[in-house]
């Protein structure tokens, strides 16, 4: 069958690969002039900033991400895989703790730093592992259909309450929600286990991070015979309600006939791609009003030795002052009350290390479109925001003063350009417990949705979302056959 | 909010958002067989109802019991009785 995959991020590349391996004729379309721009990261001052994959969970030999990389045939191309990344948590009240990765090390570290918490932690991790192991897309031993999309296992806070962790430990566990941009108070238990769960099992990366993964996937796509069209925006998806999808039209006028189309962009874009009447008002309102994750300000910097290689710092407010609302973060409160994530990468040949810092901020009043040059009021706001964030980080990590240099910054305007969420959100659609999910299937026969906006963010979220969408299109067992066979060989 | 208002509001919202004929909107109408709304639509229907009655559904699994349009009226009525909807 002729398949067109729109968007060449981790989801699009995975979907294209799985489809081609099943014998379909696949064209992968990307608006940017190079594949997977976000996963690949970018270079400034000859330093690579890995916006796509600086570290991830489930990377140990039997880990879920590792297993999928094996299925996709790229595991062997990734060198120097590490699995023991640890996180440092620095609270504004001066308390500092660490969480390693690996179930047993996490329990031991918990007991050592918070005496009495080892047993509840063991139980908490067991519940996470059980939930993770219940999906056929994450556990090769499960042969049933995926759970119904409306299945509800409650909210994260209920599980944290039940465990009775001390406040600082609870805040550390809650901060894993930063990985997908949902405030802990709104997080569902199931999504938490899917995104944060693998991090507890193992966490790490490989040489070259996201860029190395893109190179490996590009090679695999070529071998599988996928046609790649770069620099081509999609103008329309042509379809009718009876026959379904029949072609995808590119901005240069090229019409690509197809029977199946996999859309991996922001779902709100669909309205402008499909002709009127194909989707009902209820669905159009649903995709237009999807809740977005918070907007964010990102700093990109360099340092020699102020931070350790391959280390994540979570700068958290004192658990007694933590805000539960996602809108209360103001510049005035930044010094003590916000959560900031800082990551230091592996050193380049000359010893410089890339540093990325992320702060969730309220969605600013963004200029319309993608104006060049930027309006002066926006430039002034950005300068002040970057300076405030730099000072806030140096206040919390005094060792950075005079020991790092900011090279660049990304604002919600940057995010809106790449993610297409109207608010400049960092992770696109917010997967909150009470938000209604989007199905991979749509009312248009042959049109399927996939990606971080449909399932969950992250490299693993993208890969699994692609697999699930292909499963909806051609049957779950066709996709899972490879997934199961791959692990059976071990 | 009395029961008649609930019926009127539910029918108006569903007719508009799912392009359904008002005449088809009777309490015995089966959501799937008579109104042609499948599991894909149920998700959108919740959003339509949330907007019309200004509430946020806390437990998605409670939708499993809904079979007919009458079940929706009952469902909204229960939310009203529980104080979730004013």
PDB file of N, CA and C in Angstrom, chain B residues 7-86:
ATOM      1  N   UNK B   7     -32.094  18.407  28.964  1.00  0.00           N
ATOM      2  CA  UNK B   7     -32.435  17.770  27.684  1.00  0.00           C
ATOM      3  C   UNK B   7     -32.235  18.749  26.522  1.00  0.00           C
ATOM      4  N   UNK B   8     -32.742  19.949  26.682  1.00  0.00           N
ATOM      5  CA  UNK B   8     -32.636  20.957  25.619  1.00  0.00           C
ATOM      6  C   UNK B   8     -31.178  21.276  25.310  1.00  0.00           C
ATOM      7  N   UNK B   9     -30.400  21.453  26.379  1.00  0.00           N
ATOM      8  CA  UNK B   9     -28.992  21.836  26.206  1.00  0.00           C
ATOM      9  C   UNK B   9     -28.155  20.721  25.592  1.00  0.00           C
ATOM     10  N   UNK B  10     -28.392  19.484  26.058  1.00  0.00           N
ATOM     11  CA  UNK B  10     -27.649  18.334  25.509  1.00  0.00           C
ATOM     12  C   UNK B  10     -27.982  18.202  24.020  1.00  0.00           C
ATOM     13  N   UNK B  11     -29.291  18.247  23.698  1.00  0.00           N
ATOM     14  CA  UNK B  11     -29.704  18.080  22.304  1.00  0.00           C
ATOM     15  C   UNK B  11     -29.142  19.168  21.393  1.00  0.00           C
ATOM     16  N   UNK B  12     -29.171  20.393  21.891  1.00  0.00           N
ATOM     17  CA  UNK B  12     -28.676  21.503  21.069  1.00  0.00           C
ATOM     18  C   UNK B  12     -27.187  21.334  20.793  1.00  0.00           C
ATOM     19  N   UNK B  13     -26.442  20.963  21.837  1.00  0.00           N
ATOM     20  CA  UNK B  13     -24.992  20.828  21.679  1.00  0.00           C
ATOM     21  C   UNK B  13     -24.657  19.682  20.725  1.00  0.00           C
ATOM     22  N   UNK B  14     -25.336  18.545  20.894  1.00  0.00           N
ATOM     23  CA  UNK B  14     -25.030  17.388  20.047  1.00  0.00           C
ATOM     24  C   UNK B  14     -25.446  17.631  18.594  1.00  0.00           C
ATOM     25  N   UNK B  15     -26.609  18.265  18.413  1.00  0.00           N
ATOM     26  CA  UNK B  15     -27.088  18.538  17.050  1.00  0.00           C
ATOM     27  C   UNK B  15     -26.080  19.418  16.311  1.00  0.00           C
ATOM     28  N   UNK B  16     -25.613  20.434  16.985  1.00  0.00           N
ATOM     29  CA  UNK B  16     -24.675  21.382  16.391  1.00  0.00           C
ATOM     30  C   UNK B  16     -23.311  20.744  16.117  1.00  0.00           C
ATOM     31  N   UNK B  17     -22.751  20.092  17.124  1.00  0.00           N
ATOM     32  CA  UNK B  17     -21.366  19.626  17.034  1.00  0.00           C
ATOM     33  C   UNK B  17     -21.207  18.341  16.231  1.00  0.00           C
ATOM     34  N   UNK B  18     -22.274  17.508  16.186  1.00  0.00           N
ATOM     35  CA  UNK B  18     -22.173  16.263  15.416  1.00  0.00           C
ATOM     36  C   UNK B  18     -23.067  16.279  14.183  1.00  0.00           C
ATOM     37  N   UNK B  19     -23.630  17.436  13.889  1.00  0.00           N
ATOM     38  CA  UNK B  19     -24.474  17.599  12.704  1.00  0.00           C
ATOM     39  C   UNK B  19     -25.584  16.554  12.661  1.00  0.00           C
ATOM     40  N   UNK B  20     -26.310  16.433  13.781  1.00  0.00           N
ATOM     41  CA  UNK B  20     -27.399  15.460  13.885  1.00  0.00           C
ATOM     42  C   UNK B  20     -28.741  16.171  13.727  1.00  0.00           C
ATOM     43  N   UNK B  21     -29.758  15.427  13.238  1.00  0.00           N
ATOM     44  CA  UNK B  21     -31.114  15.975  13.112  1.00  0.00           C
ATOM     45  C   UNK B  21     -31.759  16.014  14.503  1.00  0.00           C
ATOM     46  N   UNK B  22     -32.406  17.129  14.831  1.00  0.00           N
ATOM     47  CA  UNK B  22     -33.093  17.257  16.127  1.00  0.00           C
ATOM     48  C   UNK B  22     -34.098  16.121  16.339  1.00  0.00           C
ATOM     49  N   UNK B  23     -34.769  15.722  15.252  1.00  0.00           N
ATOM     50  CA  UNK B  23     -35.821  14.707  15.366  1.00  0.00           C
ATOM     51  C   UNK B  23     -35.276  13.363  15.848  1.00  0.00           C
ATOM     52  N   UNK B  24     -33.992  13.127  15.589  1.00  0.00           N
ATOM     53  CA  UNK B  24     -33.397  11.843  15.988  1.00  0.00           C
ATOM     54  C   UNK B  24     -33.036  11.820  17.465  1.00  0.00           C
ATOM     55  N   UNK B  25     -33.077  12.999  18.090  1.00  0.00           N
ATOM     56  CA  UNK B  25     -32.585  13.099  19.462  1.00  0.00           C
ATOM     57  C   UNK B  25     -33.689  12.810  20.474  1.00  0.00           C
ATOM     58  N   UNK B  26     -34.006  11.529  20.617  1.00  0.00           N
ATOM     59  CA  UNK B  26     -35.019  11.082  21.586  1.00  0.00           C
ATOM     60  C   UNK B  26     -34.314  10.252  22.663  1.00  0.00           C
ATOM     61  N   UNK B  27     -34.893  10.191  23.865  1.00  0.00           N
ATOM     62  CA  UNK B  27     -34.198   9.524  24.982  1.00  0.00           C
ATOM     63  C   UNK B  27     -33.775   8.078  24.681  1.00  0.00           C
ATOM     64  N   UNK B  28     -34.577   7.358  23.887  1.00  0.00           N
ATOM     65  CA  UNK B  28     -34.245   5.958  23.619  1.00  0.00           C
ATOM     66  C   UNK B  28     -33.185   5.779  22.535  1.00  0.00           C
ATOM     67  N   UNK B  29     -32.800   6.847  21.880  1.00  0.00           N
ATOM     68  CA  UNK B  29     -31.854   6.743  20.772  1.00  0.00           C
ATOM     69  C   UNK B  29     -30.533   6.154  21.265  1.00  0.00           C
ATOM     70  N   UNK B  30     -30.121   5.071  20.608  1.00  0.00           N
ATOM     71  CA  UNK B  30     -28.839   4.461  20.984  1.00  0.00           C
ATOM     72  C   UNK B  30     -27.711   5.283  20.356  1.00  0.00           C
ATOM     73  N   UNK B  31     -26.725   5.616  21.199  1.00  0.00           N
ATOM     74  CA  UNK B  31     -25.639   6.501  20.767  1.00  0.00           C
ATOM     75  C   UNK B  31     -24.956   5.936  19.518  1.00  0.00           C
ATOM     76  N   UNK B  32     -24.655   4.635  19.577  1.00  0.00           N
ATOM     77  CA  UNK B  32     -23.885   4.029  18.499  1.00  0.00           C
ATOM     78  C   UNK B  32     -24.765   3.685  17.294  1.00  0.00           C
ATOM     79  N   UNK B  33     -25.829   2.906  17.535  1.00  0.00           N
ATOM     80  CA  UNK B  33     -26.625   2.389  16.414  1.00  0.00           C
ATOM     81  C   UNK B  33     -27.532   3.439  15.785  1.00  0.00           C
ATOM     82  N   UNK B  34     -28.166   4.278  16.618  1.00  0.00           N
ATOM     83  CA  UNK B  34     -29.137   5.236  16.084  1.00  0.00           C
ATOM     84  C   UNK B  34     -28.495   6.576  15.708  1.00  0.00           C
ATOM     85  N   UNK B  35     -27.546   7.029  16.519  1.00  0.00           N
ATOM     86  CA  UNK B  35     -26.938   8.333  16.235  1.00  0.00           C
ATOM     87  C   UNK B  35     -25.634   8.202  15.449  1.00  0.00           C
ATOM     88  N   UNK B  36     -25.132   6.976  15.355  1.00  0.00           N
ATOM     89  CA  UNK B  36     -23.927   6.748  14.549  1.00  0.00           C
ATOM     90  C   UNK B  36     -22.648   7.289  15.169  1.00  0.00           C
ATOM     91  N   UNK B  37     -22.675   7.469  16.487  1.00  0.00           N
ATOM     92  CA  UNK B  37     -21.453   7.958  17.146  1.00  0.00           C
ATOM     93  C   UNK B  37     -20.691   6.759  17.715  1.00  0.00           C
ATOM     94  N   UNK B  38     -19.443   6.582  17.283  1.00  0.00           N
ATOM     95  CA  UNK B  38     -18.663   5.443  17.777  1.00  0.00           C
ATOM     96  C   UNK B  38     -17.690   5.876  18.870  1.00  0.00           C
ATOM     97  N   UNK B  39     -16.793   4.957  19.234  1.00  0.00           N
ATOM     98  CA  UNK B  39     -15.882   5.258  20.351  1.00  0.00           C
ATOM     99  C   UNK B  39     -15.000   6.469  20.062  1.00  0.00           C
ATOM    100  N   UNK B  40     -14.696   6.729  18.777  1.00  0.00           N
ATOM    101  CA  UNK B  40     -13.931   7.929  18.423  1.00  0.00           C
ATOM    102  C   UNK B  40     -14.702   9.182  18.823  1.00  0.00           C
ATOM    103  N   UNK B  41     -16.023   9.127  18.579  1.00  0.00           N
ATOM    104  CA  UNK B  41     -16.847  10.318  18.827  1.00  0.00           C
ATOM    105  C   UNK B  41     -17.134  10.560  20.303  1.00  0.00           C
ATOM    106  N   UNK B  42     -17.132   9.455  21.090  1.00  0.00           N
ATOM    107  CA  UNK B  42     -17.482   9.605  22.499  1.00  0.00           C
ATOM    108  C   UNK B  42     -16.532  10.589  23.197  1.00  0.00           C
ATOM    109  N   UNK B  43     -15.251  10.506  22.832  1.00  0.00           N
ATOM    110  CA  UNK B  43     -14.248  11.398  23.404  1.00  0.00           C
ATOM    111  C   UNK B  43     -14.601  12.854  23.085  1.00  0.00           C
ATOM    112  N   UNK B  44     -14.954  13.099  21.822  1.00  0.00           N
ATOM    113  CA  UNK B  44     -15.331  14.464  21.426  1.00  0.00           C
ATOM    114  C   UNK B  44     -16.628  14.887  22.109  1.00  0.00           C
ATOM    115  N   UNK B  45     -17.530  13.900  22.294  1.00  0.00           N
ATOM    116  CA  UNK B  45     -18.814  14.203  22.923  1.00  0.00           C
ATOM    117  C   UNK B  45     -18.608  14.703  24.355  1.00  0.00           C
ATOM    118  N   UNK B  46     -17.675  14.074  25.060  1.00  0.00           N
ATOM    119  CA  UNK B  46     -17.402  14.514  26.428  1.00  0.00           C
ATOM    120  C   UNK B  46     -16.958  15.975  26.424  1.00  0.00           C
ATOM    121  N   UNK B  47     -16.092  16.318  25.466  1.00  0.00           N
ATOM    122  CA  UNK B  47     -15.598  17.697  25.406  1.00  0.00           C
ATOM    123  C   UNK B  47     -16.754  18.659  25.102  1.00  0.00           C
ATOM    124  N   UNK B  48     -17.642  18.235  24.215  1.00  0.00           N
ATOM    125  CA  UNK B  48     -18.816  19.050  23.892  1.00  0.00           C
ATOM    126  C   UNK B  48     -19.662  19.278  25.147  1.00  0.00           C
ATOM    127  N   UNK B  49     -19.889  18.202  25.906  1.00  0.00           N
ATOM    128  CA  UNK B  49     -20.708  18.311  27.124  1.00  0.00           C
ATOM    129  C   UNK B  49     -19.985  19.122  28.209  1.00  0.00           C
ATOM    130  N   UNK B  50     -18.682  18.925  28.312  1.00  0.00           N
ATOM    131  CA  UNK B  50     -17.903  19.687  29.310  1.00  0.00           C
ATOM    132  C   UNK B  50     -18.034  21.186  29.046  1.00  0.00           C
ATOM    133  N   UNK B  51     -17.990  21.526  27.752  1.00  0.00           N
ATOM    134  CA  UNK B  51     -18.077  22.946  27.395  1.00  0.00           C
ATOM    135  C   UNK B  51     -19.490  23.475  27.635  1.00  0.00           C
ATOM    136  N   UNK B  52     -20.489  22.677  27.238  1.00  0.00           N
ATOM    137  CA  UNK B  52     -21.880  23.127  27.358  1.00  0.00           C
ATOM    138  C   UNK B  52     -22.294  23.312  28.816  1.00  0.00           C
ATOM    139  N   UNK B  53     -21.787  22.420  29.688  1.00  0.00           N
ATOM    140  CA  UNK B  53     -22.216  22.476  31.093  1.00  0.00           C
ATOM    141  C   UNK B  53     -21.113  22.957  32.043  1.00  0.00           C
ATOM    142  N   UNK B  54     -19.992  23.365  31.492  1.00  0.00           N
ATOM    143  CA  UNK B  54     -18.890  23.928  32.274  1.00  0.00           C
ATOM    144  C   UNK B  54     -18.456  23.035  33.452  1.00  0.00           C
ATOM    145  N   UNK B  55     -17.966  21.845  33.105  1.00  0.00           N
ATOM    146  CA  UNK B  55     -17.397  20.968  34.135  1.00  0.00           C
ATOM    147  C   UNK B  55     -16.226  20.213  33.527  1.00  0.00           C
ATOM    148  N   UNK B  56     -15.487  19.499  34.353  1.00  0.00           N
ATOM    149  CA  UNK B  56     -14.365  18.689  33.880  1.00  0.00           C
ATOM    150  C   UNK B  56     -14.599  17.259  34.374  1.00  0.00           C
ATOM    151  N   UNK B  57     -14.714  16.334  33.444  1.00  0.00           N
ATOM    152  CA  UNK B  57     -14.961  14.940  33.820  1.00  0.00           C
ATOM    153  C   UNK B  57     -13.753  14.390  34.573  1.00  0.00           C
ATOM    154  N   UNK B  58     -13.999  13.866  35.771  1.00  0.00           N
ATOM    155  CA  UNK B  58     -12.882  13.384  36.589  1.00  0.00           C
ATOM    156  C   UNK B  58     -12.573  11.906  36.361  1.00  0.00           C
ATOM    157  N   UNK B  59     -13.567  11.139  35.965  1.00  0.00           N
ATOM    158  CA  UNK B  59     -13.318   9.713  35.779  1.00  0.00           C
ATOM    159  C   UNK B  59     -13.836   9.240  34.429  1.00  0.00           C
ATOM    160  N   UNK B  60     -12.908   9.053  33.498  1.00  0.00           N
ATOM    161  CA  UNK B  60     -13.297   8.677  32.138  1.00  0.00           C
ATOM    162  C   UNK B  60     -14.002   7.332  32.088  1.00  0.00           C
ATOM    163  N   UNK B  61     -13.698   6.471  33.060  1.00  0.00           N
ATOM    164  CA  UNK B  61     -14.294   5.132  33.022  1.00  0.00           C
ATOM    165  C   UNK B  61     -15.801   5.161  33.261  1.00  0.00           C
ATOM    166  N   UNK B  62     -16.307   6.294  33.832  1.00  0.00           N
ATOM    167  CA  UNK B  62     -17.738   6.391  34.077  1.00  0.00           C
ATOM    168  C   UNK B  62     -18.526   6.472  32.765  1.00  0.00           C
ATOM    169  N   UNK B  63     -17.811   6.698  31.651  1.00  0.00           N
ATOM    170  CA  UNK B  63     -18.476   6.795  30.345  1.00  0.00           C
ATOM    171  C   UNK B  63     -18.938   5.439  29.841  1.00  0.00           C
ATOM    172  N   UNK B  64     -18.319   4.382  30.371  1.00  0.00           N
ATOM    173  CA  UNK B  64     -18.591   3.037  29.869  1.00  0.00           C
ATOM    174  C   UNK B  64     -20.071   2.677  29.960  1.00  0.00           C
ATOM    175  N   UNK B  65     -20.786   3.246  30.940  1.00  0.00           N
ATOM    176  CA  UNK B  65     -22.183   2.877  31.170  1.00  0.00           C
ATOM    177  C   UNK B  65     -23.134   3.579  30.197  1.00  0.00           C
ATOM    178  N   UNK B  66     -22.646   4.559  29.453  1.00  0.00           N
ATOM    179  CA  UNK B  66     -23.543   5.333  28.593  1.00  0.00           C
ATOM    180  C   UNK B  66     -23.849   4.599  27.293  1.00  0.00           C
ATOM    181  N   UNK B  67     -25.141   4.310  27.060  1.00  0.00           N
ATOM    182  CA  UNK B  67     -25.560   3.597  25.849  1.00  0.00           C
ATOM    183  C   UNK B  67     -26.537   4.435  24.999  1.00  0.00           C
ATOM    184  N   UNK B  68     -27.437   5.136  25.716  1.00  0.00           N
ATOM    185  CA  UNK B  68     -28.486   5.884  25.005  1.00  0.00           C
ATOM    186  C   UNK B  68     -28.379   7.377  25.334  1.00  0.00           C
ATOM    187  N   UNK B  69     -29.127   8.147  24.568  1.00  0.00           N
ATOM    188  CA  UNK B  69     -29.174   9.581  24.823  1.00  0.00           C
ATOM    189  C   UNK B  69     -29.726   9.840  26.234  1.00  0.00           C
ATOM    190  N   UNK B  70     -30.723   8.991  26.624  1.00  0.00           N
ATOM    191  CA  UNK B  70     -31.286   9.108  27.969  1.00  0.00           C
ATOM    192  C   UNK B  70     -30.229   8.933  29.048  1.00  0.00           C
ATOM    193  N   UNK B  71     -29.259   8.018  28.785  1.00  0.00           N
ATOM    194  CA  UNK B  71     -28.167   7.817  29.751  1.00  0.00           C
ATOM    195  C   UNK B  71     -27.362   9.102  29.915  1.00  0.00           C
ATOM    196  N   UNK B  72     -27.237   9.861  28.833  1.00  0.00           N
ATOM    197  CA  UNK B  72     -26.487  11.131  28.922  1.00  0.00           C
ATOM    198  C   UNK B  72     -27.249  12.127  29.796  1.00  0.00           C
ATOM    199  N   UNK B  73     -28.590  12.203  29.586  1.00  0.00           N
ATOM    200  CA  UNK B  73     -29.382  13.112  30.431  1.00  0.00           C
ATOM    201  C   UNK B  73     -29.201  12.732  31.903  1.00  0.00           C
ATOM    202  N   UNK B  74     -29.268  11.413  32.178  1.00  0.00           N
ATOM    203  CA  UNK B  74     -29.110  10.935  33.556  1.00  0.00           C
ATOM    204  C   UNK B  74     -27.723  11.293  34.096  1.00  0.00           C
ATOM    205  N   UNK B  75     -26.729  11.059  33.261  1.00  0.00           N
ATOM    206  CA  UNK B  75     -25.337  11.326  33.627  1.00  0.00           C
ATOM    207  C   UNK B  75     -25.153  12.800  34.028  1.00  0.00           C
ATOM    208  N   UNK B  76     -25.694  13.696  33.188  1.00  0.00           N
ATOM    209  CA  UNK B  76     -25.584  15.132  33.489  1.00  0.00           C
ATOM    210  C   UNK B  76     -26.405  15.463  34.745  1.00  0.00           C
ATOM    211  N   UNK B  77     -27.580  14.840  34.858  1.00  0.00           N
ATOM    212  CA  UNK B  77     -28.429  15.068  36.035  1.00  0.00           C
ATOM    213  C   UNK B  77     -27.706  14.680  37.316  1.00  0.00           C
ATOM    214  N   UNK B  78     -26.947  13.575  37.243  1.00  0.00           N
ATOM    215  CA  UNK B  78     -26.205  13.131  38.433  1.00  0.00           C
ATOM    216  C   UNK B  78     -25.092  14.112  38.789  1.00  0.00           C
ATOM    217  N   UNK B  79     -24.455  14.655  37.768  1.00  0.00           N
ATOM    218  CA  UNK B  79     -23.412  15.654  38.027  1.00  0.00           C
ATOM    219  C   UNK B  79     -24.030  16.895  38.674  1.00  0.00           C
ATOM    220  N   UNK B  80     -25.256  17.232  38.226  1.00  0.00           N
ATOM    221  CA  UNK B  80     -25.955  18.379  38.825  1.00  0.00           C
ATOM    222  C   UNK B  80     -26.274  18.081  40.294  1.00  0.00           C
ATOM    223  N   UNK B  81     -26.809  16.857  40.550  1.00  0.00           N
ATOM    224  CA  UNK B  81     -27.170  16.499  41.921  1.00  0.00           C
ATOM    225  C   UNK B  81     -25.945  16.489  42.841  1.00  0.00           C
ATOM    226  N   UNK B  82     -24.772  16.127  42.247  1.00  0.00           N
ATOM    227  CA  UNK B  82     -23.549  16.072  43.051  1.00  0.00           C
ATOM    228  C   UNK B  82     -22.928  17.463  43.224  1.00  0.00           C
ATOM    229  N   UNK B  83     -23.533  18.462  42.564  1.00  0.00           N
ATOM    230  CA  UNK B  83     -23.025  19.830  42.698  1.00  0.00           C
ATOM    231  C   UNK B  83     -21.891  20.160  41.732  1.00  0.00           C
ATOM    232  N   UNK B  84     -21.535  19.207  40.841  1.00  0.00           N
ATOM    233  CA  UNK B  84     -20.460  19.451  39.868  1.00  0.00           C
ATOM    234  C   UNK B  84     -20.915  20.471  38.823  1.00  0.00           C
ATOM    235  N   UNK B  85     -22.208  20.388  38.508  1.00  0.00           N
ATOM    236  CA  UNK B  85     -22.787  21.329  37.536  1.00  0.00           C
ATOM    237  C   UNK B  85     -23.824  22.170  38.263  1.00  0.00           C
ATOM    238  N   UNK B  86     -23.770  23.467  38.009  1.00  0.00           N
ATOM    239  CA  UNK B  86     -24.762  24.324  38.667  1.00  0.00           C
ATOM    240  C   UNK B  86     -25.957  24.571  37.780  1.00  0.00           C
TER     241      UNK B  86
END
